[in-house]
Amino acid sequence: MDAAAAPPTKKAKEATTTNATLDDNGGADSSLDSSLVDCSQRRRSVAEVEAETGPGIEHCMKQRSDAWFDLRSTCVLTASQFGDAVGAGRGRCIHFLQYLRDKRKNMLKRTSSSSSSSSSSSSTSSSAVSSTRQSPVKSVVSKEMQHGIDYEPVIADMYFLLSGNEPRECGIFTPAVDDVMHGLIAASPDAKVVRDGHVIGLAEFKAPFYRMHRPDDPAHCHGIPRSHICQMMGQMGVAGVRTWCDYVVVCARERKISIKRVHYSHRFWLALKSALLRFILAYKFGVDEDGVSKIKLADWRLPEEVLHIEERCTYDAARGTFAGDRGLPLTWAVLAAELPPLTHGNGDGDDGGGGGGVGGARHG
C-alpha cells in the first residue's frame, strides 16, 4: 500500500473541524480529500450532503427474497458489514478490503467462464451472468446464520411481550437519491418498532448459540460487539429512523434475554459515514495499475464517548422472571414456549444474528 499524501498542517486540520466528521482516530477528518467524493457529478463533503438529504428509501420486499438479494448485490456494503469496513469487526479493514477485491475477481472469472461456455443467445448469457452474481450471496449461510434466522420470529414475540412495542418486518433501505452514499450502501433492520401506527425506532435481533455476549470482552462496548453498534447506528442513519434501536439478544442455551436501547448519535453516524466512504472509495477507485491502494486506510476508533446505551430488561433471580418496559414479569418458560430446538452452532459462541460473513446472508 502506497504512503498517503503528506499530512495536513495543524492549521488545515483546524479549518476542517467544522465538517462534523471524525478521522480514524476520532478527530476531525481532514485527510479525506473532497476531490475524491464524486456522486452524480457533485463533489461535496459527507457533512454537506448529510445536511440536505432526507430519510432513506424503503424498498418494500420480503427479506431474503430474490428481489431483496438482487437489490443488495447492487451496493458495495450493507449495514452488517459496516463494522468490518472500518476495522470494528473481527479483523482489520485492510484485510476486509482485500477480501472484497478477491471476491470481485473470482466473480468476474466465473462470469467470464459462464459466458464463454454458454450459448450465443443473449437470453442464455444474461441468465448465466445473473445467476453468477446472485449465487455467492445466497449460498453462504452458515449454521450460526441459520440459527439466528430460525430464532428471529420468536425473538420478535419475546420483544413484544416484554416491551409492549410492536415489531414489524421491514424491507431494505437505501440512502436518499441526493445522498453521497446512494447506490453504495444499504440496510435492512430486523424490524421497525411501531406504536399507534408510527415508527418510533428499530430493532435488531441476535441469537448467540452458546453464550451471551460478555461485557468484559475487549471487542465489546457496553456489552455489545462494536461491529453490532456500527450495524445499528448505520441502520438508523440509512433508514432515517434517528431515535433508537433496541438490541435484543436471546441465548436459549443459557436461558437469558437482554434488551439494550442504543440511541442514535448524529456525530457517530457522520463519523462512521466518513470512514465508510473512504473504504468504498478505496475499493472502487483507489487502486492503481499495480493493484496498490492509493487511499490510506486505518482501523477506525469508535467515538464511544457519544454513545447512549441503556438496559431495557431486568431479571429477578429470586422469581426467575424477566421484565421489560411493559412491566409484566414473565418466566423463561412462557417467553420461550415457541423457540425452535437447538440444532446449530459451532462451539465458538458466534453471534447467530440472522447472518454473518462478508457477502453472506447476514442482512443488517
mmCIF file of C-alpha atoms in Angstrom:
data_model
loop_
_atom_site.group_PDB
_atom_site.id
_atom_site.type_symbol
_atom_site.label_atom_id
_atom_site.label_comp_id
_atom_site.label_asym_id
_atom_site.label_seq_id
_atom_site.Cartn_x
_atom_site.Cartn_y
_atom_site.Cartn_z
ATOM 1 C CA MET A 1 0.000 0.000 0.000
ATOM 2 C CA ASP A 2 1.476 3.342 -1.035
ATOM 3 C CA ALA A 3 2.058 6.006 1.547
ATOM 4 C CA ALA A 4 -0.666 8.619 1.737
ATOM 5 C CA ALA A 5 -0.097 12.214 0.851
ATOM 6 C CA ALA A 6 1.724 14.396 3.372
ATOM 7 C CA PRO A 7 -0.461 15.048 6.407
ATOM 8 C CA PRO A 8 -2.154 18.436 6.525
ATOM 9 C CA THR A 9 -0.780 21.172 8.712
ATOM 10 C CA LYS A 10 -2.255 21.930 12.111
ATOM 11 C CA LYS A 11 -3.937 24.988 10.648
ATOM 12 C CA ALA A 12 -5.514 22.903 7.893
ATOM 13 C CA LYS A 13 -6.796 20.410 10.432
ATOM 14 C CA GLU A 14 -8.417 23.134 12.486
ATOM 15 C CA ALA A 15 -10.107 24.509 9.390
ATOM 16 C CA THR A 16 -11.840 21.201 8.715
ATOM 17 C CA THR A 17 -13.267 20.547 12.174
ATOM 18 C CA THR A 18 -16.490 22.302 11.203
ATOM 19 C CA ASN A 19 -17.337 19.416 8.883
ATOM 20 C CA ALA A 20 -18.517 17.418 11.947
ATOM 21 C CA THR A 21 -16.786 14.271 10.710
ATOM 22 C CA LEU A 22 -14.102 12.290 12.515
ATOM 23 C CA ASP A 23 -10.977 10.610 11.222
ATOM 24 C CA ASP A 24 -9.832 7.077 12.037
ATOM 25 C CA ASN A 25 -8.629 8.199 15.463
ATOM 26 C CA GLY A 26 -11.772 10.103 16.403
ATOM 27 C CA GLY A 27 -10.537 13.556 15.375
ATOM 28 C CA ALA A 28 -11.625 15.831 12.565
ATOM 29 C CA ASP A 29 -11.324 14.102 9.212
ATOM 30 C CA SER A 30 -9.094 16.418 7.233
ATOM 31 C CA SER A 31 -7.396 13.777 5.107
ATOM 32 C CA LEU A 32 -10.471 12.801 3.095
ATOM 33 C CA ASP A 33 -9.864 14.898 0.009
ATOM 34 C CA SER A 34 -13.149 16.365 -1.190
ATOM 35 C CA SER A 35 -11.987 15.853 -4.765
ATOM 36 C CA LEU A 36 -12.382 12.105 -4.228
ATOM 37 C CA VAL A 37 -16.056 12.466 -3.398
ATOM 38 C CA ASP A 38 -17.972 12.444 -6.627
ATOM 39 C CA CYS A 39 -21.608 11.418 -6.619
ATOM 40 C CA SER A 40 -23.640 12.255 -9.733
ATOM 41 C CA GLN A 41 -21.059 14.859 -10.774
ATOM 42 C CA ARG A 42 -21.243 16.535 -7.350
ATOM 43 C CA ARG A 43 -18.096 16.927 -5.244
ATOM 44 C CA ARG A 44 -19.094 17.562 -1.669
ATOM 45 C CA SER A 45 -18.105 16.513 1.807
ATOM 46 C CA VAL A 46 -20.095 13.959 3.757
ATOM 47 C CA ALA A 47 -21.298 16.621 6.181
ATOM 48 C CA GLU A 48 -22.530 18.921 3.403
ATOM 49 C CA VAL A 49 -24.540 16.152 1.781
ATOM 50 C CA GLU A 50 -25.909 14.941 5.114
ATOM 51 C CA ALA A 51 -27.252 18.365 5.959
ATOM 52 C CA GLU A 52 -29.551 18.426 2.936
ATOM 53 C CA THR A 53 -30.700 14.836 2.481
ATOM 54 C CA GLY A 54 -33.939 13.337 3.683
ATOM 55 C CA PRO A 55 -34.654 9.907 5.154
ATOM 56 C CA GLY A 56 -33.679 6.787 3.304
ATOM 57 C CA ILE A 57 -35.868 4.987 0.804
ATOM 58 C CA GLU A 58 -37.563 1.803 1.990
ATOM 59 C CA HIS A 59 -37.925 -0.833 -0.716
ATOM 60 C CA CYS A 60 -40.829 -2.963 0.462
ATOM 61 C CA MET A 61 -39.839 -6.519 -0.327
ATOM 62 C CA LYS A 62 -39.620 -9.684 1.698
ATOM 63 C CA GLN A 63 -36.262 -10.224 3.323
ATOM 64 C CA ARG A 64 -34.138 -12.908 1.650
ATOM 65 C CA SER A 65 -36.374 -12.908 -1.427
ATOM 66 C CA ASP A 66 -34.812 -12.878 -4.899
ATOM 67 C CA ALA A 67 -35.608 -9.177 -5.282
ATOM 68 C CA TRP A 68 -34.071 -8.471 -1.871
ATOM 69 C CA PHE A 69 -30.827 -10.250 -2.739
ATOM 70 C CA ASP A 70 -30.761 -8.574 -6.134
ATOM 71 C CA LEU A 71 -31.031 -5.083 -4.647
ATOM 72 C CA ARG A 72 -28.365 -5.871 -2.049
ATOM 73 C CA SER A 73 -25.990 -7.000 -4.775
ATOM 74 C CA THR A 74 -26.032 -3.526 -6.347
ATOM 75 C CA CYS A 75 -24.479 -1.986 -3.206
ATOM 76 C CA VAL A 76 -20.885 -2.200 -2.041
ATOM 77 C CA LEU A 77 -21.740 -2.602 1.652
ATOM 78 C CA THR A 78 -24.736 -3.446 3.809
ATOM 79 C CA ALA A 79 -25.035 -2.427 7.446
ATOM 80 C CA SER A 80 -23.897 -5.792 8.789
ATOM 81 C CA GLN A 81 -20.570 -5.195 7.011
ATOM 82 C CA PHE A 82 -20.021 -1.653 8.278
ATOM 83 C CA GLY A 83 -18.001 -2.839 11.268
ATOM 84 C CA ASP A 84 -15.705 -4.925 9.064
ATOM 85 C CA ALA A 85 -15.214 -1.996 6.698
ATOM 86 C CA VAL A 86 -13.990 0.335 9.449
ATOM 87 C CA GLY A 87 -11.975 -2.213 11.416
ATOM 88 C CA ALA A 88 -14.510 -2.726 14.204
ATOM 89 C CA GLY A 89 -15.221 -6.326 13.237
ATOM 90 C CA ARG A 90 -13.132 -9.455 13.603
ATOM 91 C CA GLY A 91 -10.211 -8.227 11.563
ATOM 92 C CA ARG A 92 -8.604 -5.127 10.130
ATOM 93 C CA CYS A 93 -10.335 -3.053 7.489
ATOM 94 C CA ILE A 94 -7.472 -3.560 5.023
ATOM 95 C CA HIS A 95 -8.000 -7.322 5.217
ATOM 96 C CA PHE A 96 -11.699 -6.884 4.560
ATOM 97 C CA LEU A 97 -10.859 -4.660 1.592
ATOM 98 C CA GLN A 98 -8.630 -7.359 0.153
ATOM 99 C CA TYR A 99 -11.373 -9.926 0.738
ATOM 100 C CA LEU A 100 -13.856 -7.892 -1.296
ATOM 101 C CA ARG A 101 -11.321 -7.353 -4.083
ATOM 102 C CA ASP A 102 -10.548 -11.066 -4.254
ATOM 103 C CA LYS A 103 -14.254 -11.848 -4.227
ATOM 104 C CA ARG A 104 -14.846 -9.445 -7.103
ATOM 105 C CA LYS A 105 -12.020 -11.005 -9.125
ATOM 106 C CA ASN A 106 -13.406 -14.501 -8.565
ATOM 107 C CA MET A 107 -16.902 -13.409 -9.569
ATOM 108 C CA LEU A 108 -15.564 -11.838 -12.761
ATOM 109 C CA LYS A 109 -13.695 -15.037 -13.565
ATOM 110 C CA ARG A 110 -16.804 -17.144 -13.027
ATOM 111 C CA THR A 111 -18.879 -14.732 -15.096
ATOM 112 C CA SER A 112 -16.360 -14.881 -17.929
ATOM 113 C CA SER A 113 -16.232 -18.662 -17.758
ATOM 114 C CA SER A 114 -20.018 -18.971 -17.728
ATOM 115 C CA SER A 115 -20.375 -16.585 -20.648
ATOM 116 C CA SER A 116 -17.845 -18.427 -22.796
ATOM 117 C CA SER A 117 -19.408 -21.827 -22.147
ATOM 118 C CA SER A 118 -22.989 -20.713 -22.654
ATOM 119 C CA SER A 119 -24.815 -20.432 -25.946
ATOM 120 C CA SER A 120 -24.508 -17.332 -28.073
ATOM 121 C CA SER A 121 -28.091 -16.265 -27.400
ATOM 122 C CA SER A 122 -28.353 -13.105 -25.318
ATOM 123 C CA SER A 123 -31.038 -14.532 -23.056
ATOM 124 C CA THR A 124 -28.927 -17.514 -22.047
ATOM 125 C CA SER A 125 -25.863 -15.356 -21.470
ATOM 126 C CA SER A 126 -27.841 -12.870 -19.387
ATOM 127 C CA SER A 127 -29.237 -15.666 -17.256
ATOM 128 C CA ALA A 128 -25.773 -17.073 -16.609
ATOM 129 C CA VAL A 129 -24.388 -13.714 -15.546
ATOM 130 C CA SER A 130 -27.357 -13.060 -13.241
ATOM 131 C CA SER A 131 -27.021 -16.474 -11.645
ATOM 132 C CA THR A 132 -23.309 -15.947 -11.083
ATOM 133 C CA ARG A 133 -23.899 -12.607 -9.428
ATOM 134 C CA GLN A 134 -26.542 -13.868 -7.010
ATOM 135 C CA SER A 135 -25.195 -17.286 -6.096
ATOM 136 C CA PRO A 136 -22.331 -16.110 -3.834
ATOM 137 C CA VAL A 137 -24.795 -14.026 -1.814
ATOM 138 C CA LYS A 138 -27.443 -16.682 -1.361
ATOM 139 C CA SER A 139 -25.252 -19.735 -0.840
ATOM 140 C CA VAL A 140 -23.132 -18.635 2.128
ATOM 141 C CA VAL A 141 -25.403 -19.444 5.065
ATOM 142 C CA SER A 142 -23.543 -20.965 7.998
ATOM 143 C CA LYS A 143 -25.164 -22.928 10.806
ATOM 144 C CA GLU A 144 -24.888 -19.887 13.056
ATOM 145 C CA MET A 145 -26.642 -17.700 10.491
ATOM 146 C CA GLN A 146 -29.430 -20.237 10.075
ATOM 147 C CA HIS A 147 -29.765 -20.463 13.852
ATOM 148 C CA GLY A 148 -30.316 -16.699 14.003
ATOM 149 C CA ILE A 149 -32.772 -16.793 11.108
ATOM 150 C CA ASP A 150 -34.787 -19.582 12.748
ATOM 151 C CA TYR A 151 -34.988 -17.699 16.041
ATOM 152 C CA GLU A 152 -35.961 -14.283 14.675
ATOM 153 C CA PRO A 153 -39.778 -14.729 14.733
ATOM 154 C CA VAL A 154 -39.795 -15.966 18.328
ATOM 155 C CA ILE A 155 -37.392 -13.249 19.489
ATOM 156 C CA ALA A 156 -39.772 -10.731 17.939
ATOM 157 C CA ASP A 157 -42.620 -12.218 20.002
ATOM 158 C CA MET A 158 -40.478 -12.112 23.150
ATOM 159 C CA TYR A 159 -39.658 -8.483 22.486
ATOM 160 C CA PHE A 160 -43.340 -7.626 22.092
ATOM 161 C CA LEU A 161 -44.311 -9.412 25.315
ATOM 162 C CA LEU A 162 -41.581 -7.702 27.331
ATOM 163 C CA SER A 163 -41.621 -4.208 25.851
ATOM 164 C CA GLY A 164 -45.168 -3.760 24.601
ATOM 165 C CA ASN A 165 -43.702 -2.422 21.360
ATOM 166 C CA GLU A 166 -44.864 -3.896 18.068
ATOM 167 C CA PRO A 167 -42.014 -5.069 15.823
ATOM 168 C CA ARG A 168 -42.899 -5.096 12.133
ATOM 169 C CA GLU A 169 -40.789 -6.691 9.440
ATOM 170 C CA CYS A 170 -39.378 -4.141 7.039
ATOM 171 C CA GLY A 171 -37.754 -4.215 3.641
ATOM 172 C CA ILE A 172 -34.373 -2.842 2.674
ATOM 173 C CA PHE A 173 -33.383 0.813 2.987
ATOM 174 C CA THR A 174 -31.107 2.771 0.681
ATOM 175 C CA PRO A 175 -29.923 6.378 1.146
ATOM 176 C CA ALA A 176 -31.849 9.249 -0.413
ATOM 177 C CA VAL A 177 -31.037 9.881 -4.066
ATOM 178 C CA ASP A 178 -29.208 13.116 -3.231
ATOM 179 C CA ASP A 179 -27.041 11.416 -0.613
ATOM 180 C CA VAL A 180 -23.387 10.830 -1.466
ATOM 181 C CA MET A 181 -23.829 7.217 -0.306
ATOM 182 C CA HIS A 182 -26.775 6.495 -2.612
ATOM 183 C CA GLY A 183 -26.100 3.322 -4.580
ATOM 184 C CA LEU A 184 -23.184 2.412 -2.329
ATOM 185 C CA ILE A 185 -24.728 1.173 0.927
ATOM 186 C CA ALA A 186 -27.973 -0.377 2.157
ATOM 187 C CA ALA A 187 -29.514 -1.521 5.423
ATOM 188 C CA SER A 188 -32.262 -3.934 6.394
ATOM 189 C CA PRO A 189 -33.060 -3.915 10.122
ATOM 190 C CA ASP A 190 -34.787 -6.922 11.604
ATOM 191 C CA ALA A 191 -37.820 -4.805 12.447
ATOM 192 C CA LYS A 192 -39.340 -1.372 12.610
ATOM 193 C CA VAL A 193 -40.819 -0.668 16.038
ATOM 194 C CA VAL A 194 -44.339 0.722 15.722
ATOM 195 C CA ARG A 195 -46.660 2.369 18.217
ATOM 196 C CA ASP A 196 -50.047 3.866 17.341
ATOM 197 C CA GLY A 197 -49.209 3.427 13.671
ATOM 198 C CA HIS A 198 -45.979 5.423 13.861
ATOM 199 C CA VAL A 199 -42.418 4.145 13.588
ATOM 200 C CA ILE A 200 -40.703 5.042 16.843
ATOM 201 C CA GLY A 201 -37.498 3.038 16.477
ATOM 202 C CA LEU A 202 -35.799 -0.038 15.062
ATOM 203 C CA ALA A 203 -34.977 -3.463 16.477
ATOM 204 C CA GLU A 204 -32.072 -5.798 15.851
ATOM 205 C CA PHE A 205 -32.326 -9.435 16.970
ATOM 206 C CA LYS A 206 -29.381 -11.669 17.831
ATOM 207 C CA ALA A 207 -29.365 -15.313 18.907
ATOM 208 C CA PRO A 208 -25.909 -16.412 20.105
ATOM 209 C CA PHE A 209 -25.834 -20.186 20.263
ATOM 210 C CA TYR A 210 -23.594 -20.979 23.225
ATOM 211 C CA ARG A 211 -23.385 -17.893 25.415
ATOM 212 C CA MET A 212 -24.411 -14.285 25.779
ATOM 213 C CA HIS A 213 -22.027 -11.513 24.828
ATOM 214 C CA ARG A 214 -19.607 -10.840 27.663
ATOM 215 C CA PRO A 215 -19.436 -7.252 28.954
ATOM 216 C CA ASP A 216 -15.727 -7.659 29.771
ATOM 217 C CA ASP A 217 -14.825 -8.667 26.217
ATOM 218 C CA PRO A 218 -12.359 -6.059 24.858
ATOM 219 C CA ALA A 219 -14.085 -6.264 21.472
ATOM 220 C CA HIS A 220 -17.348 -5.111 23.060
ATOM 221 C CA CYS A 221 -18.681 -1.747 24.165
ATOM 222 C CA HIS A 222 -21.380 -1.651 26.863
ATOM 223 C CA GLY A 223 -21.668 -5.407 26.413
ATOM 224 C CA ILE A 224 -22.358 -5.079 22.672
ATOM 225 C CA PRO A 225 -19.866 -6.084 19.966
ATOM 226 C CA ARG A 226 -18.553 -2.928 18.336
ATOM 227 C CA SER A 227 -19.450 -4.293 14.915
ATOM 228 C CA HIS A 228 -23.088 -4.561 16.029
ATOM 229 C CA ILE A 229 -23.045 -0.960 17.240
ATOM 230 C CA CYS A 230 -21.825 0.112 13.801
ATOM 231 C CA GLN A 231 -24.548 -2.028 12.240
ATOM 232 C CA MET A 232 -27.349 -0.469 14.295
ATOM 233 C CA MET A 233 -26.085 3.097 14.001
ATOM 234 C CA GLY A 234 -25.793 2.558 10.254
ATOM 235 C CA GLN A 235 -29.323 1.178 10.059
ATOM 236 C CA MET A 236 -30.708 4.223 11.840
ATOM 237 C CA GLY A 237 -28.662 6.577 9.688
ATOM 238 C CA VAL A 238 -29.593 4.989 6.359
ATOM 239 C CA ALA A 239 -33.265 4.436 7.218
ATOM 240 C CA GLY A 240 -33.674 7.904 8.665
ATOM 241 C CA VAL A 241 -35.184 6.474 11.868
ATOM 242 C CA ARG A 242 -32.987 8.574 14.093
ATOM 243 C CA THR A 243 -34.303 7.758 17.526
ATOM 244 C CA TRP A 244 -33.048 4.427 18.838
ATOM 245 C CA CYS A 245 -32.555 0.765 18.003
ATOM 246 C CA ASP A 246 -33.405 -1.921 20.546
ATOM 247 C CA TYR A 247 -30.725 -4.605 20.609
ATOM 248 C CA VAL A 248 -32.479 -7.834 21.597
ATOM 249 C CA VAL A 249 -30.281 -10.829 22.407
ATOM 250 C CA VAL A 250 -31.636 -14.265 23.334
ATOM 251 C CA CYS A 251 -29.473 -17.256 24.228
ATOM 252 C CA ALA A 252 -31.609 -20.363 24.628
ATOM 253 C CA ARG A 253 -28.775 -22.477 25.997
ATOM 254 C CA GLU A 254 -28.179 -20.056 28.881
ATOM 255 C CA ARG A 255 -31.863 -19.088 29.108
ATOM 256 C CA LYS A 256 -31.004 -15.422 29.088
ATOM 257 C CA ILE A 257 -32.553 -12.362 27.482
ATOM 258 C CA SER A 258 -31.087 -8.898 27.094
ATOM 259 C CA ILE A 259 -32.620 -5.746 25.662
ATOM 260 C CA LYS A 260 -30.352 -2.725 25.293
ATOM 261 C CA ARG A 261 -31.501 0.516 23.709
ATOM 262 C CA VAL A 262 -28.869 2.131 21.502
ATOM 263 C CA HIS A 263 -29.773 5.771 20.981
ATOM 264 C CA TYR A 264 -28.977 7.446 17.689
ATOM 265 C CA SER A 265 -25.947 9.743 17.644
ATOM 266 C CA HIS A 266 -25.641 12.051 14.674
ATOM 267 C CA ARG A 267 -21.976 12.632 15.423
ATOM 268 C CA PHE A 268 -21.341 8.890 15.454
ATOM 269 C CA TRP A 269 -23.218 8.402 12.187
ATOM 270 C CA LEU A 270 -21.313 11.169 10.402
ATOM 271 C CA ALA A 271 -18.021 9.748 11.615
ATOM 272 C CA LEU A 272 -18.992 6.231 10.557
ATOM 273 C CA LYS A 273 -20.272 7.501 7.226
ATOM 274 C CA SER A 274 -16.994 9.267 6.537
ATOM 275 C CA ALA A 275 -14.996 6.122 7.331
ATOM 276 C CA LEU A 276 -17.303 4.021 5.138
ATOM 277 C CA LEU A 277 -16.959 6.456 2.268
ATOM 278 C CA ARG A 278 -13.183 6.263 2.491
ATOM 279 C CA PHE A 279 -13.349 2.463 2.420
ATOM 280 C CA ILE A 280 -15.697 2.415 -0.570
ATOM 281 C CA LEU A 281 -13.538 4.884 -2.480
ATOM 282 C CA ALA A 282 -10.510 2.694 -1.815
ATOM 283 C CA TYR A 283 -12.457 -0.334 -3.014
ATOM 284 C CA LYS A 284 -13.930 1.222 -6.145
ATOM 285 C CA PHE A 285 -11.396 3.809 -7.271
ATOM 286 C CA GLY A 286 -8.340 3.755 -5.035
ATOM 287 C CA VAL A 287 -6.221 1.185 -6.866
ATOM 288 C CA ASP A 288 -3.524 1.923 -9.411
ATOM 289 C CA GLU A 289 -2.429 -0.328 -12.278
ATOM 290 C CA ASP A 290 -0.292 -2.422 -9.937
ATOM 291 C CA GLY A 291 -3.206 -3.022 -7.609
ATOM 292 C CA VAL A 292 -1.757 -0.870 -4.841
ATOM 293 C CA SER A 293 -4.165 1.215 -2.812
ATOM 294 C CA LYS A 294 -3.920 4.966 -3.332
ATOM 295 C CA ILE A 295 -6.124 5.766 -0.356
ATOM 296 C CA LYS A 296 -4.704 5.166 3.088
ATOM 297 C CA LEU A 297 -6.957 3.087 5.307
ATOM 298 C CA ALA A 298 -6.687 2.716 9.054
ATOM 299 C CA ASP A 299 -8.876 0.979 11.590
ATOM 300 C CA TRP A 300 -11.375 3.468 12.962
ATOM 301 C CA ARG A 301 -11.717 4.206 16.662
ATOM 302 C CA LEU A 302 -15.365 4.330 17.632
ATOM 303 C CA PRO A 303 -16.281 7.570 19.404
ATOM 304 C CA GLU A 304 -17.663 5.635 22.365
ATOM 305 C CA GLU A 305 -17.990 8.804 24.408
ATOM 306 C CA VAL A 306 -21.018 9.873 22.343
ATOM 307 C CA LEU A 307 -22.896 6.593 22.799
ATOM 308 C CA HIS A 308 -26.019 6.444 24.939
ATOM 309 C CA ILE A 309 -26.980 2.844 25.681
ATOM 310 C CA GLU A 310 -29.453 1.769 28.362
ATOM 311 C CA GLU A 311 -30.822 -1.501 29.704
ATOM 312 C CA ARG A 312 -34.499 -2.129 28.945
ATOM 313 C CA CYS A 313 -34.919 -5.568 30.500
ATOM 314 C CA THR A 314 -34.308 -6.759 34.067
ATOM 315 C CA TYR A 315 -34.104 -10.230 35.575
ATOM 316 C CA ASP A 316 -35.426 -11.175 39.011
ATOM 317 C CA ALA A 317 -33.299 -14.146 40.048
ATOM 318 C CA ALA A 318 -35.451 -14.924 43.089
ATOM 319 C CA ARG A 319 -38.586 -15.305 40.988
ATOM 320 C CA GLY A 320 -36.923 -16.335 37.757
ATOM 321 C CA THR A 321 -38.754 -13.663 35.773
ATOM 322 C CA PHE A 322 -37.855 -11.096 33.140
ATOM 323 C CA ALA A 323 -39.480 -7.667 32.859
ATOM 324 C CA GLY A 324 -39.218 -5.048 30.152
ATOM 325 C CA ASP A 325 -40.852 -1.678 29.554
ATOM 326 C CA ARG A 326 -44.288 -3.237 29.874
ATOM 327 C CA GLY A 327 -43.500 -4.099 33.496
ATOM 328 C CA LEU A 328 -45.075 -7.545 33.275
ATOM 329 C CA PRO A 329 -42.866 -10.243 34.898
ATOM 330 C CA LEU A 330 -42.619 -13.296 32.658
ATOM 331 C CA THR A 331 -40.778 -16.577 33.135
ATOM 332 C CA TRP A 332 -38.449 -18.107 30.584
ATOM 333 C CA ALA A 333 -40.919 -20.965 30.061
ATOM 334 C CA VAL A 334 -43.613 -18.506 29.000
ATOM 335 C CA LEU A 335 -41.348 -16.414 26.795
ATOM 336 C CA ALA A 336 -39.551 -19.335 25.147
ATOM 337 C CA ALA A 337 -42.554 -21.586 24.577
ATOM 338 C CA GLU A 338 -42.234 -21.403 20.808
ATOM 339 C CA LEU A 339 -38.444 -21.496 20.473
ATOM 340 C CA PRO A 340 -37.156 -23.987 17.868
ATOM 341 C CA PRO A 341 -34.822 -26.762 19.077
ATOM 342 C CA LEU A 342 -31.095 -26.115 19.443
ATOM 343 C CA THR A 343 -29.631 -27.850 16.410
ATOM 344 C CA HIS A 344 -26.921 -25.440 15.254
ATOM 345 C CA GLY A 345 -23.725 -23.866 16.482
ATOM 346 C CA ASN A 346 -20.013 -24.419 16.051
ATOM 347 C CA GLY A 347 -18.824 -24.055 19.616
ATOM 348 C CA ASP A 348 -17.271 -20.651 19.077
ATOM 349 C CA GLY A 349 -20.112 -18.657 20.557
ATOM 350 C CA ASP A 350 -20.843 -16.926 17.273
ATOM 351 C CA ASP A 351 -23.485 -14.243 17.465
ATOM 352 C CA GLY A 352 -26.058 -16.077 15.345
ATOM 353 C CA GLY A 353 -27.547 -12.756 14.403
ATOM 354 C CA GLY A 354 -29.550 -13.853 11.422
ATOM 355 C CA GLY A 355 -26.490 -13.922 9.233
ATOM 356 C CA GLY A 356 -22.818 -13.225 9.068
ATOM 357 C CA GLY A 357 -19.799 -13.230 6.881
ATOM 358 C CA VAL A 358 -18.937 -10.842 4.161
ATOM 359 C CA GLY A 359 -21.331 -11.026 1.257
ATOM 360 C CA GLY A 360 -23.207 -13.757 3.056
ATOM 361 C CA ALA A 361 -26.740 -13.927 4.270
ATOM 362 C CA ARG A 362 -26.316 -11.524 7.139
ATOM 363 C CA HIS A 363 -28.907 -8.983 6.249
ATOM 364 C CA GLY A 364 -28.440 -5.942 8.502
#
